[in-house]
Amino acid sequence: MDDLKSKYLTLIADAGDESGLEELRVQALGKKGEISLQMRELGKMTPQERQTAGPALNALKDEINSALIAKKSALGDAALDERLRGEWLDVTLPARDRPVGSIHPITQVTEEVTAIFADMGFSVAEGPQIESDWYNFDALNIPGHHPARAEMDTFYTHRADGDDRPPHVLRTHTSPVQIRSLEANGAPIRIICPGRVYRADYDQTHTPMFHQVEGLAIDKDISMANLKWVLEEFVKAFFEVDDVELRFRASHFPFTEPSAEVDIRCSWEGGTLKVGEGDDWLEILGSGMVHPKVLQAAGVDPSVYQGFAFGVGIDRIAMLKYGIPDLRAFFDSDLRWLRHYGFRSLDVPTLHGGLSK
Ligand code: PHE
């Protein structure tokens, strides 16, 4: 018994890992283990022999068992220590300088525009991108035969065979959100509606999906003068210049009367755009006083309420402000482009903190 004891205690002390330890356990205490076989011998002994051998064997068994358990936990501790050494981390290291992801210029510009209009008391409204032709056209005073429907290169969805309701469209502008918001909240209202719009068009300055932000302000005494002031404030804040000259050019939209397209004074000297100086004019948005029929369609009484609306191409003003020459690249997901034109994710645009820096 003493031999068995010293043999196993040495083997256990020398075991290098948990599987080696398990083998030793089987070898000593398993069904056919050395100590188990000894236990079986007890049956052949005389009662007197058994009285001393029995307790001694049990004590040996217990001792080996506790040695196994102690060694097992020591091996576990050692493994944990090893892991902690390997997974050690210096939390005092400075954070990585370049964030892995970046904010897309469209998102950046949408947030800049939102910050500017929020400061003037406009809140943000959204609407669906798949729109009924009522909201996209009819309610905006664009009846079925109107040429504007063809001009907009609309994407139509299909109806099932035999269903002759008019098909839904991918909205061609953000103007349907005017109707939805007026229906839901009534007048007075002051909102901007940024979002995706769709037209079948593709070249350097057109992609089949692009972005607009609609503005709408309706109240009892809103005039064209308010529209002019709001747009001037917007353009100055957006292009981060102190002064800018706007030119209102008479135009036509079915949903506004009168309608105006707005140009800003700029120069292209040396191939770079400078806003607010020079002899060129750059068209940046469409606008006007909301047509009485549009207010009516949205359930607002045009003899009490009036106001203005405008629509700006987000992609277009992003290209202008940040000198991005080709619109198609916006949607290519090219990592090199995204790193070059993207913005740091922690720099949230605000009027007081700076929009773009
Ligand atoms: N919805 C027009 C377009 O997409 C822009 C616009 C909006 C014009 C609001 C006037 C008023 O071209």
CSV table of N, CA and C and ligand atoms in Angstrom, one decimal, residues 152 172-175 178 199 212 214-215 253 255-256 259-260 285-288 309-312, ligand 1:
chain,number,residue,atom,x,y,z
A,152,MET,N,-40.6,63.3,-65.4
A,152,MET,CA,-39.9,62.9,-64.2
A,152,MET,C,-39.3,61.5,-64.4
A,172,THR,N,-40.9,60.3,-57.0
A,172,THR,CA,-39.9,61.0,-57.9
A,172,THR,C,-39.4,62.3,-57.2
A,173,HIS,N,-40.0,62.6,-56.1
A,173,HIS,CA,-39.5,63.8,-55.3
A,173,HIS,C,-40.0,63.6,-53.9
A,174,THR,N,-39.6,64.5,-53.0
A,174,THR,CA,-40.0,64.4,-51.6
A,174,THR,C,-41.3,65.2,-51.3
A,175,SER,N,-41.9,65.9,-52.4
A,175,SER,CA,-43.1,66.7,-52.2
A,175,SER,C,-44.3,65.9,-51.7
A,178,GLN,N,-45.2,66.5,-48.1
A,178,GLN,CA,-46.0,67.7,-47.8
A,178,GLN,C,-47.4,67.3,-47.5
A,199,ARG,N,-35.6,58.4,-60.1
A,199,ARG,CA,-35.9,58.7,-61.5
A,199,ARG,C,-35.0,58.0,-62.4
A,212,GLN,N,-33.3,64.2,-51.8
A,212,GLN,CA,-33.8,65.6,-51.8
A,212,GLN,C,-34.2,65.9,-50.4
A,214,GLU,N,-37.1,68.4,-48.8
A,214,GLU,CA,-38.3,69.2,-49.0
A,214,GLU,C,-38.4,70.2,-47.8
A,215,GLY,N,-38.8,71.4,-48.1
A,215,GLY,CA,-39.1,72.3,-47.0
A,215,GLY,C,-40.6,72.7,-47.1
A,253,PHE,N,-43.8,75.0,-61.4
A,253,PHE,CA,-44.1,73.7,-60.9
A,253,PHE,C,-45.6,73.7,-60.7
A,255,PHE,N,-47.3,72.4,-58.4
A,255,PHE,CA,-47.7,72.5,-57.0
A,255,PHE,C,-47.4,73.8,-56.3
A,256,THR,N,-46.8,74.7,-57.0
A,256,THR,CA,-46.6,76.1,-56.4
A,256,THR,C,-47.0,77.2,-57.4
A,259,SER,N,-44.0,80.2,-58.8
A,259,SER,CA,-42.8,79.3,-58.6
A,259,SER,C,-41.5,80.0,-58.9
A,260,ALA,N,-40.5,79.6,-58.3
A,260,ALA,CA,-39.2,80.2,-58.6
A,260,ALA,C,-38.1,79.2,-58.4
A,285,LEU,N,-32.0,75.1,-56.3
A,285,LEU,CA,-33.3,74.5,-55.8
A,285,LEU,C,-34.5,75.1,-56.5
A,286,GLY,N,-35.7,74.4,-56.3
A,286,GLY,CA,-37.0,74.8,-56.8
A,286,GLY,C,-37.8,75.2,-55.6
A,287,SER,N,-38.7,76.2,-55.8
A,287,SER,CA,-39.5,76.7,-54.7
A,287,SER,C,-40.7,77.4,-55.2
A,288,GLY,N,-41.5,77.8,-54.2
A,288,GLY,CA,-42.7,78.6,-54.6
A,288,GLY,C,-43.7,78.7,-53.4
A,309,ALA,N,-43.0,76.3,-50.2
A,309,ALA,CA,-42.3,75.0,-50.2
A,309,ALA,C,-41.1,75.1,-51.1
A,310,PHE,N,-40.1,74.3,-50.8
A,310,PHE,CA,-39.0,74.2,-51.7
A,310,PHE,C,-38.4,72.8,-51.7
A,311,GLY,N,-37.6,72.5,-52.7
A,311,GLY,CA,-37.0,71.2,-52.8
A,311,GLY,C,-35.5,71.3,-53.2
A,312,VAL,N,-34.6,70.8,-52.5
A,312,VAL,CA,-33.2,70.9,-52.8
A,312,VAL,C,-32.6,69.5,-53.0
B,1,PHE,N1,-40.5,68.7,-56.2
B,1,PHE,C1,-39.7,69.5,-57.0
B,1,PHE,C2,-38.7,68.6,-57.8
B,1,PHE,O1,-38.5,67.6,-57.4
B,1,PHE,C3,-39.0,70.6,-56.3
B,1,PHE,C4,-39.9,71.5,-55.6
B,1,PHE,C5,-40.3,71.3,-54.3
B,1,PHE,C6,-40.3,72.7,-56.2
B,1,PHE,C7,-41.1,72.2,-53.6
B,1,PHE,C8,-41.1,73.6,-55.6
B,1,PHE,C9,-41.5,73.4,-54.3
B,1,PHE,O2,-38.2,69.0,-58.8
